Every structure is written in structure tokens, then in C-alpha cells.
Coordinates of C-alpha atoms and ligand atoms in Angstrom, one line a residue:
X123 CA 0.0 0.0 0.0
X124 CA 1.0 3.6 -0.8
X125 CA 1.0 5.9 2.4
X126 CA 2.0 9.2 1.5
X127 CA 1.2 10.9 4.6
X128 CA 3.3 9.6 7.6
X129 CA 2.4 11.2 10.7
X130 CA 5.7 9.4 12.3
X131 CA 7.8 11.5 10.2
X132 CA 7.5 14.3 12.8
X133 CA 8.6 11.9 15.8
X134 CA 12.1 10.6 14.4
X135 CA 14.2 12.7 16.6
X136 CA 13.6 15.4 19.3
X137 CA 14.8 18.1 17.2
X138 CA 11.3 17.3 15.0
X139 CA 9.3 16.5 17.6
X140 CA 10.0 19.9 19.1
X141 CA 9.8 21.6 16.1
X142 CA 6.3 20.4 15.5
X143 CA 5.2 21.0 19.0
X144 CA 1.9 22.6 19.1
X145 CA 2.1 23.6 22.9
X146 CA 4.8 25.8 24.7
X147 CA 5.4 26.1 28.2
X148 CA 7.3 28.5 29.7
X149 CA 7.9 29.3 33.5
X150 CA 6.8 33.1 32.7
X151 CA 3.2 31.7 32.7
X152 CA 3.2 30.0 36.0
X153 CA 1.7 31.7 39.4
X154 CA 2.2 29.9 42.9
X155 CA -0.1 30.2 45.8
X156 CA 1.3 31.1 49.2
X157 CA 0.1 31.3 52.7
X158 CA 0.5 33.5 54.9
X159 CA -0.6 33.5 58.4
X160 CA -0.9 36.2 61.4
X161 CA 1.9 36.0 63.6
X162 CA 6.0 36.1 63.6
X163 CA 8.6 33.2 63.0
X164 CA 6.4 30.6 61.4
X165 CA 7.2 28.1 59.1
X166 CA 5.2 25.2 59.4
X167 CA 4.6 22.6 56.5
X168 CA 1.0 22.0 56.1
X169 CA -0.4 19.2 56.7
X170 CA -2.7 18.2 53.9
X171 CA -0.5 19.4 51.3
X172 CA 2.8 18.1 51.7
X173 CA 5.6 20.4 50.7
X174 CA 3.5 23.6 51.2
X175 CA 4.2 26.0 54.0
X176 CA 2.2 28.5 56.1
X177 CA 4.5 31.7 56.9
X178 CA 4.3 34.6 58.5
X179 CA 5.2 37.8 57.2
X180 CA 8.6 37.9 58.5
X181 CA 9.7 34.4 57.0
X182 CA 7.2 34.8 53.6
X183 CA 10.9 35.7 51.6
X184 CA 12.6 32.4 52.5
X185 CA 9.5 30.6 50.4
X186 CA 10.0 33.5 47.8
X187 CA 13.2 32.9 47.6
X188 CA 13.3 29.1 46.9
X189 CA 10.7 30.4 44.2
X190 CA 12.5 32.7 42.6
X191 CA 15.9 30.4 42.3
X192 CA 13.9 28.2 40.6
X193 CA 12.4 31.1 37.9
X194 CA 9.1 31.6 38.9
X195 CA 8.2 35.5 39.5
X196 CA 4.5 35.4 40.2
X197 CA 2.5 34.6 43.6
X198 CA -1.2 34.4 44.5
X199 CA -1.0 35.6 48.1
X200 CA -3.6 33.8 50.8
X201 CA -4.4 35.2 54.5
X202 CA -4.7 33.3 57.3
X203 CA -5.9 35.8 60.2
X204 CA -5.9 35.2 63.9
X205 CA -9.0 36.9 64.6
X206 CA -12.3 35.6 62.6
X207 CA -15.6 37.1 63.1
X208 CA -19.0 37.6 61.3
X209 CA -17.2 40.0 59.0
X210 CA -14.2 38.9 58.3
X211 CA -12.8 42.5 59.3
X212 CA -9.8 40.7 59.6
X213 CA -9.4 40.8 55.7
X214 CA -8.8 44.5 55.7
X215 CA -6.5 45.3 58.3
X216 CA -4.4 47.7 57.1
X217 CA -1.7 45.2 59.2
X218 CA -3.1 41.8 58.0
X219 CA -1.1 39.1 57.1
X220 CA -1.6 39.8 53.1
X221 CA -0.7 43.1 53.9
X222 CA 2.3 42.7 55.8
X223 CA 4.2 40.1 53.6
X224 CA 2.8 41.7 50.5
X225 CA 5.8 44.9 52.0
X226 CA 8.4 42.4 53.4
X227 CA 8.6 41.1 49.8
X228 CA 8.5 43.9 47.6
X229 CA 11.3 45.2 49.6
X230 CA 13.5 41.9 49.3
X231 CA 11.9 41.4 46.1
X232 CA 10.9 43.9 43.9
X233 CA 10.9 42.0 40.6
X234 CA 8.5 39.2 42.2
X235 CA 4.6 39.8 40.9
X236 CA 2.3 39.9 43.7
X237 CA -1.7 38.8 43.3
X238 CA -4.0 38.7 46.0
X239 CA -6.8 36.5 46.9
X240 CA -9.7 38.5 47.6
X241 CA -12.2 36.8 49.5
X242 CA -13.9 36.4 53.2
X243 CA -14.0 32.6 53.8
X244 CA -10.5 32.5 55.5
X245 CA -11.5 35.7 57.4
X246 CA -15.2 34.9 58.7
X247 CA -16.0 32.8 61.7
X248 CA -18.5 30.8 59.9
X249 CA -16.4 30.0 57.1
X250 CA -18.3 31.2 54.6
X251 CA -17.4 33.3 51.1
X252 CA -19.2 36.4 52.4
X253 CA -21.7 38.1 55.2
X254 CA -24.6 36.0 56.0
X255 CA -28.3 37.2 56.0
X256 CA -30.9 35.6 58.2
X257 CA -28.0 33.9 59.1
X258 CA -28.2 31.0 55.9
X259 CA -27.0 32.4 52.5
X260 CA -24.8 34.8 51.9
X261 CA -25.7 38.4 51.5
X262 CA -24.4 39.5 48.1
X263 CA -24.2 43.3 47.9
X264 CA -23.1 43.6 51.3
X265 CA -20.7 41.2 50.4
X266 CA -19.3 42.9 47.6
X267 CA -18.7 46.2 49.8
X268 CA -16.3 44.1 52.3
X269 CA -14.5 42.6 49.2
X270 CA -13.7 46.3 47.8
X271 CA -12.4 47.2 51.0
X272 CA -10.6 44.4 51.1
X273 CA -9.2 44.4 47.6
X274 CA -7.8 48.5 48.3
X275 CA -6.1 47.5 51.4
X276 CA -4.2 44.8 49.6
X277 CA -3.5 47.5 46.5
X278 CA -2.6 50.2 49.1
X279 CA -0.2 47.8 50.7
X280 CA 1.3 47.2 47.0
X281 CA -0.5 44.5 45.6
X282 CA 0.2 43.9 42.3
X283 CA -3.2 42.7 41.0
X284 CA -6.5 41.7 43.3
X285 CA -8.4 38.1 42.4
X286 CA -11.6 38.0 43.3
X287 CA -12.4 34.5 44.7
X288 CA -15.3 35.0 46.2
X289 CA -18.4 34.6 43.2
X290 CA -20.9 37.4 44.1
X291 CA -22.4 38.8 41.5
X292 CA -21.4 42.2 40.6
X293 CA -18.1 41.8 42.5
X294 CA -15.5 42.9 39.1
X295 CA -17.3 46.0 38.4
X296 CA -17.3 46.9 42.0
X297 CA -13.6 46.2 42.8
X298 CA -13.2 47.5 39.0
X299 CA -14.6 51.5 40.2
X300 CA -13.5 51.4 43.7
X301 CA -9.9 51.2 42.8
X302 CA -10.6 53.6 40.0
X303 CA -11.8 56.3 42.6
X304 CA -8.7 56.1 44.5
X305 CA -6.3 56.3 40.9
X306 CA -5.3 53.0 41.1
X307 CA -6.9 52.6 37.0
X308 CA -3.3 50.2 36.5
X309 CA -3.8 47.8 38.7
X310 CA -5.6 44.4 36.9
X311 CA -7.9 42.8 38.3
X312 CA -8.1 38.6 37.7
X313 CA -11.6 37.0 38.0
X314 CA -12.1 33.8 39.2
X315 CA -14.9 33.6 37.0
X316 CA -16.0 30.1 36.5
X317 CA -15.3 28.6 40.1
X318 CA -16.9 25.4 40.8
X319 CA -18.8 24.2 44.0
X320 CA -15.9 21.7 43.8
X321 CA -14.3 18.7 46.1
X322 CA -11.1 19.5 44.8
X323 CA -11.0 22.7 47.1
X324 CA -10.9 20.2 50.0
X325 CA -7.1 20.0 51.4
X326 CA -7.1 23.7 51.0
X327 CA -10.0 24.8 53.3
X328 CA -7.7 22.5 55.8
X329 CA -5.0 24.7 55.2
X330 CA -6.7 27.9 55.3
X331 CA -9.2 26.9 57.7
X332 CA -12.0 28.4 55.9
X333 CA -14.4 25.2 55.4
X334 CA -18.2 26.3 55.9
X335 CA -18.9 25.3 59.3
X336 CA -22.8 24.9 57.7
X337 CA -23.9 24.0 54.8
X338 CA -22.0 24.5 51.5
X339 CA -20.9 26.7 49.0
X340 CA -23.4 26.0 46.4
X341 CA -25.2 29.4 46.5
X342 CA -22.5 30.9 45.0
X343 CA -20.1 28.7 43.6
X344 CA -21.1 27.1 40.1
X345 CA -23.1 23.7 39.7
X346 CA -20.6 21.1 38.6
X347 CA -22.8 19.7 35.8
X348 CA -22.5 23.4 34.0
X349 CA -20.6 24.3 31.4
X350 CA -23.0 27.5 29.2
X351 CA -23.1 28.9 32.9
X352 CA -19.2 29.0 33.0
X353 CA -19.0 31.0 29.5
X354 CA -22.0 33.4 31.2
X355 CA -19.8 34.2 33.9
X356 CA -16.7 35.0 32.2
X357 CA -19.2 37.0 29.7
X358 CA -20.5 38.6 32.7
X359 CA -17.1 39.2 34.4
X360 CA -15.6 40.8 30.9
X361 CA -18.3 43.0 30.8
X362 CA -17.8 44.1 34.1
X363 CA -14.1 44.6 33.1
X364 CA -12.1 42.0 33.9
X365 CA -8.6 41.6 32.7
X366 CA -7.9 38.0 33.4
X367 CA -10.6 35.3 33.3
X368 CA -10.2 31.9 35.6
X369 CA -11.3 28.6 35.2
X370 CA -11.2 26.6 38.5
X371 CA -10.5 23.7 39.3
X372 CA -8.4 22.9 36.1
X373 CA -8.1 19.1 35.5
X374 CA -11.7 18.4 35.8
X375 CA -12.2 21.5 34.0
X376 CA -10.3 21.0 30.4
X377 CA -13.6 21.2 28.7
X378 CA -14.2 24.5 30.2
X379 CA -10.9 25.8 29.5
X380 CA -11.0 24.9 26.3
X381 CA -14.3 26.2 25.5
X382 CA -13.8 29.4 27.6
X383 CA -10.3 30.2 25.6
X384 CA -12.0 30.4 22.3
X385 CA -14.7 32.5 23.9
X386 CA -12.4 35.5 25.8
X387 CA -9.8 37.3 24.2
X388 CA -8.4 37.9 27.4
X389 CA -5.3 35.7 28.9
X390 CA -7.2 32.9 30.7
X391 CA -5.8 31.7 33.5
X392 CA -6.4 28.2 35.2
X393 CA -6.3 26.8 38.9
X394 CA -4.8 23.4 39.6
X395 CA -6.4 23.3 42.6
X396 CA -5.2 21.6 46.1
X397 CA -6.9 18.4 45.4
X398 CA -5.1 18.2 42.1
X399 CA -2.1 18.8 43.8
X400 CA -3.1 16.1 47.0
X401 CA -3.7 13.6 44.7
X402 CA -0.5 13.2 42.5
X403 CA 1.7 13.6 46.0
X404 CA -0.7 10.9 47.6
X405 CA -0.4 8.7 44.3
X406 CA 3.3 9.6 44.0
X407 CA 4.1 8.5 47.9
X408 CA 2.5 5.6 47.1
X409 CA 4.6 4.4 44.5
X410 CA 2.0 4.1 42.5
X411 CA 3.1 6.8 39.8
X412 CA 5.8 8.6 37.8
X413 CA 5.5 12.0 40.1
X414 CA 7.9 14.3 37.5
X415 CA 5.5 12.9 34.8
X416 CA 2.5 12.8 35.7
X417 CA 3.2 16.8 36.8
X418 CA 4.6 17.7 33.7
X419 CA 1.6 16.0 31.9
X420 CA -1.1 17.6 33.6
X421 CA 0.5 21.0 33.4
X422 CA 1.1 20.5 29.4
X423 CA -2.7 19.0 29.3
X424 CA -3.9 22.3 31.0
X425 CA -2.3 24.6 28.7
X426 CA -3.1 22.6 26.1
X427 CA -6.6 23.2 26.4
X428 CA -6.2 26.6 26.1
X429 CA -5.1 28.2 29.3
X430 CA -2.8 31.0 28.7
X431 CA -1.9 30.8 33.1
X432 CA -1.5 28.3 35.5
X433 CA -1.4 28.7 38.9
X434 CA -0.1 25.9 40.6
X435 CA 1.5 24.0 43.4
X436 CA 3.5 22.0 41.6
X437 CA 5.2 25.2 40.1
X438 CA 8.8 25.1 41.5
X439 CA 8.2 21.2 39.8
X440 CA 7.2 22.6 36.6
X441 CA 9.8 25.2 36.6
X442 CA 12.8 22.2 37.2
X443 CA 11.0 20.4 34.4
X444 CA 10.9 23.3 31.5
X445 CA 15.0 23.9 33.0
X446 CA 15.7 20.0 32.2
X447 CA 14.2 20.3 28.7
X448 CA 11.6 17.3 29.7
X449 CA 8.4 19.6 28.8
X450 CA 8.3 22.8 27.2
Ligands
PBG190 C1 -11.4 31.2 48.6 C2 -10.6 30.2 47.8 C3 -10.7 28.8 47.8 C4 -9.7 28.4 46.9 C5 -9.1 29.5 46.4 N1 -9.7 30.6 46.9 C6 -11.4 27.9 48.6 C7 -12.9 27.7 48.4 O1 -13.5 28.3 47.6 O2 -13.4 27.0 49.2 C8 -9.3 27.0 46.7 C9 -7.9 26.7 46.2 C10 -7.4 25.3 46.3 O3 -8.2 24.4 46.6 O4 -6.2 25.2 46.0 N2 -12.7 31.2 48.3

């Protein structure tokens, strides 16, 4: 038989196969979330992610630093405060945890990109995303006010960029003209815009504490068997100005990335969230899988499907493997 088209042609060698790579990676796309918690002298790993510290604002640079040895400039910045109440009023505080190591590392570390979780669950005593009315769902406007708030303190105390977290409506345009007001028209603002009521979140809310301690986050995070509601939320959050669009969780989520990135022409970003991370380590310590593989693969399958940014915990990992030549 006569084949004229070979589709092995382009695997003979790595020079062709990289040649006719259709996916690039590069460590300039990757964002790492830290923790940082209320206090002084703290570095404690945490427990249901292996690997990944809490610090306090005085220790946050020695994390930075490992981070920025291994190329990898951009952070998504997490507060764990020592006081939670209805409010979160915490999530303000001029000397919060966000706000304090967002200073300690722009002064060891200028060049490192700082982005900022904006959201209450951390902050509020019930656990929840926002303020609670008649004390069962959350009360969105009111909501949105403590998130502006919010969202200015962490610009005033140099934030680079502020990422709503938190899925009230309205929340973008909001945050969009409050930092507006006080001249800060420079500073992006990143949307998680289609955040799923997801299982995946679950190592994290151990880590930052913020689990609901009723009910759930369904009446604002996004129904799981969605996927038009996803493209009316990043719709909704463009509209509302948005410069960066998220998908969240990612792995579970490559339909909606892919779908979302030829709907936006905004950089899309995506969150490999902590049960994505929990369950390679878990898999990994069990010897049951190639750990350097299987990371590089799911961060090459995410971009893949169209997401311009990944934030990750598996980014130092991803960084060694784009230095080594073994994805990229
Ligand atoms: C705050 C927030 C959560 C995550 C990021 N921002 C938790 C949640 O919505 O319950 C999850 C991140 C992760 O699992 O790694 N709302």
C-alpha cells in the first residue's frame, strides 16, 4: 500500500518533535499560591499538602526565595488571620497578614509579581465566602462592599493585581470602580470567573481553615454539571471589566478551559487546585506513579486546552521540568 502521509515523520528525533510542537510552556506563565498566616517566625509545612508551608510575614521571603531560584516570579498571596468574626474585618487590616508580607517582599523582592486572593471565607467565623443574611445564605451586595475594601487595602499595601475569589455577582465591576476612585486605574484585576462548588478545594480549606462550618458553597459557587453557565460568567465578568478570566478547578475542567479560551480574548488563566495537587503527592508516595511525569503532563494537558496561566502548586516542579528540557 502507498501511504503518502506519515504522521511518524514528525517523531524521528527530538529536534522534530520539538519543532512540531503545538504547545509551549514557559515558567513566565506560571503563578504559585502562598500562605501566609498572622503572627511572627512561622514556618510550618501544612499538613494536607505536603511540601507547602504556612508563613508569617517575617519568614514569607525564604518561600520567595526558593521560588525565585527556581524562575518563577508570580504569587497568589492567601491570608490566614488570627481573629475571625462575622465579617471577616480581619481581611482589611491595614496590618493583616496579606498586607504585611505583600511589604516584606517587595522590599527583598521587587521584581516578584504579587496577586492577591480576595475573599472572606479565611476571614469569617462561619467559614463562609461572604456576610450572612438571616443567618443562611450569603448576603451578596453587602458582600461585595467588604470585598472592595478588602481588595484596596491589599492595592494600598502594593498588591500587584487583586483576584476575586469570592463569586458574588457584581463583584468585578465593584472592585473595578472602587480602585478607580482612589487612581489605582493600573492595577488588573483577575476573576475567578467560573469557580466550581468543587471537592477538589478540599485540602485547602484544611490549610486555610475556611471550610463552611454549615452548609456548603453551592449558592454561589457554580453547579458542577454546568458548562453554558461558565461562558455566562466569564461573559458577565468581561463585561464588568475583567482583565484576566479563571477557570477553577483545572483538571476536571479542560472542557471548560477549552471552550472558555475560544470564547475571551483575554489571557485565561487556570487553577490546579489543592486536590489536584493532594492527589499526584498521595499517588506519588504511594509508588504508585511517575510524580515528574505525571506533573509535567497535567500541566502541558492544561495549557493545552487553552489556558494561557496556570497557577499551581506543583510550580517550582514545573519550573525544574521546563530547566531540564523534559516539557516545554
Ligand atoms: C477562597 C478560595 C478557595 C480556593 C481559592 N480561593 C477555597 C474555596 O472556595 O473553598 C481553593 C484553592 C485550592 O483548593 O487550592 N474562596
Amino acid at each position: 500500500m502507498e501511504i503518502l502521509s506519515r504522521a511518524r515523520r514528525l517523531r524521528t528525533s527530538e529536534a522534530v518533535r520539538e519543532l512540531a510542537r503545538e504547545t509551549r510552556i514557559s515558567k513566565t506563565s506560571l503563578v504559585y499560591p502562598m500562605f501566609v498566616r498572622e503572627g511572627s517566625g512561622i514556618k510550618e509545612e501544612i499538613p494536607s499538602l505536603a511540601n507547602q508551608y504556612h508563613y508569617s510575614p517575617d519568614t514569607i521571603c525564604e518561600g520567595v526565595k526558593e521560588l525565585v531560584d527556581a524562575g518563577v516570579t508570580k504569587i497568589l498571596l492567601f491570608g490566614i488571620p488570627e481573629h475571625k468574626d462575622e465579617i471577616g474585618s480581619s481581611a482589611w487590616q491595614e496590618d493583616g497578614a496579606v498586607q504585611k508580607a505583600i511589604g516584606e517582599i517587595k522590599k527583598n523582592f521587587p521584581q516578584v509579581y504579587c496577586i492577591t486572593d480576595v475573599c472572606m471565607c479565611e476571614y469569617t467565623s462561619h467559614g463562609h465566602c461572604g456576610v450572612l443574611c438571616e443567618c443562611t445564605t450569603v448576603d451578596n451586595d453587602k458582600t461585595v462592599e467588604l470585598l472592595c475594601k478588602t481588595a484596596l487595602s491589599h492595592v494600598r499595601a502594593g498588591a500587584d493585581m487583586v483576584a476575586p475569589s469570592d463569586m458574588m455577582d457584581g463583584r468585578v465591576l465593584a472592585i473595578r470602580r472602587a480602585l478607580d476612585a482612589e487612581g489605582y486605574t493600573h492595577i488588573p484585576i483577575m476573576a475567578y470567573s467560573a469557580k466550581y462548588a468543587s471537592a477538589f478545594y478540599g485540602p485547602f480549606r484544611d490549610a486555610a481553615g475556611s471550610a463552611p462550618s454549615f452548609g456548603d458553597r453551592r449558592s454561589y459557587q457554580m453547579d458542577i454539571h454546568n458548562r453554558k453557565e461558565a461562558l455566562k460568567e466569564i461573559d458577565s465578568d468581561m463585561a464588568e471589566g475583567a482583565d484576566i478570566v479563571m477557570v477553577k478547578p483545572a483538571l476536571s475542567y479542560l472542557d471548560i478551559i477549552f471552550q472558555a479560551s475560544q470564547r475571551t480574548n483575554l489571557p485565561l488563566a487556570a487553577y490546579s487546585v489543592s486536590g489536584e495537587y493532594a492527589m499526584i503527592e498521595a499517588a506519588a508516595s504511594a509508588g504508585l506513579i511517575d510524580r515528574e511525569r505525571i506533573i509535567g503532563e497535567t500541566a502541558v494537558s492544561i495549557f493545552r486546552a487553552g489556558a494561557d496561566i496556570l497557577i499551581t502548586y506543583h510550580a517550582k516542579e514545573i519550573a525544574d521540568l521546563i530547566e531540564k528540557g523534559k516539557i516545554g
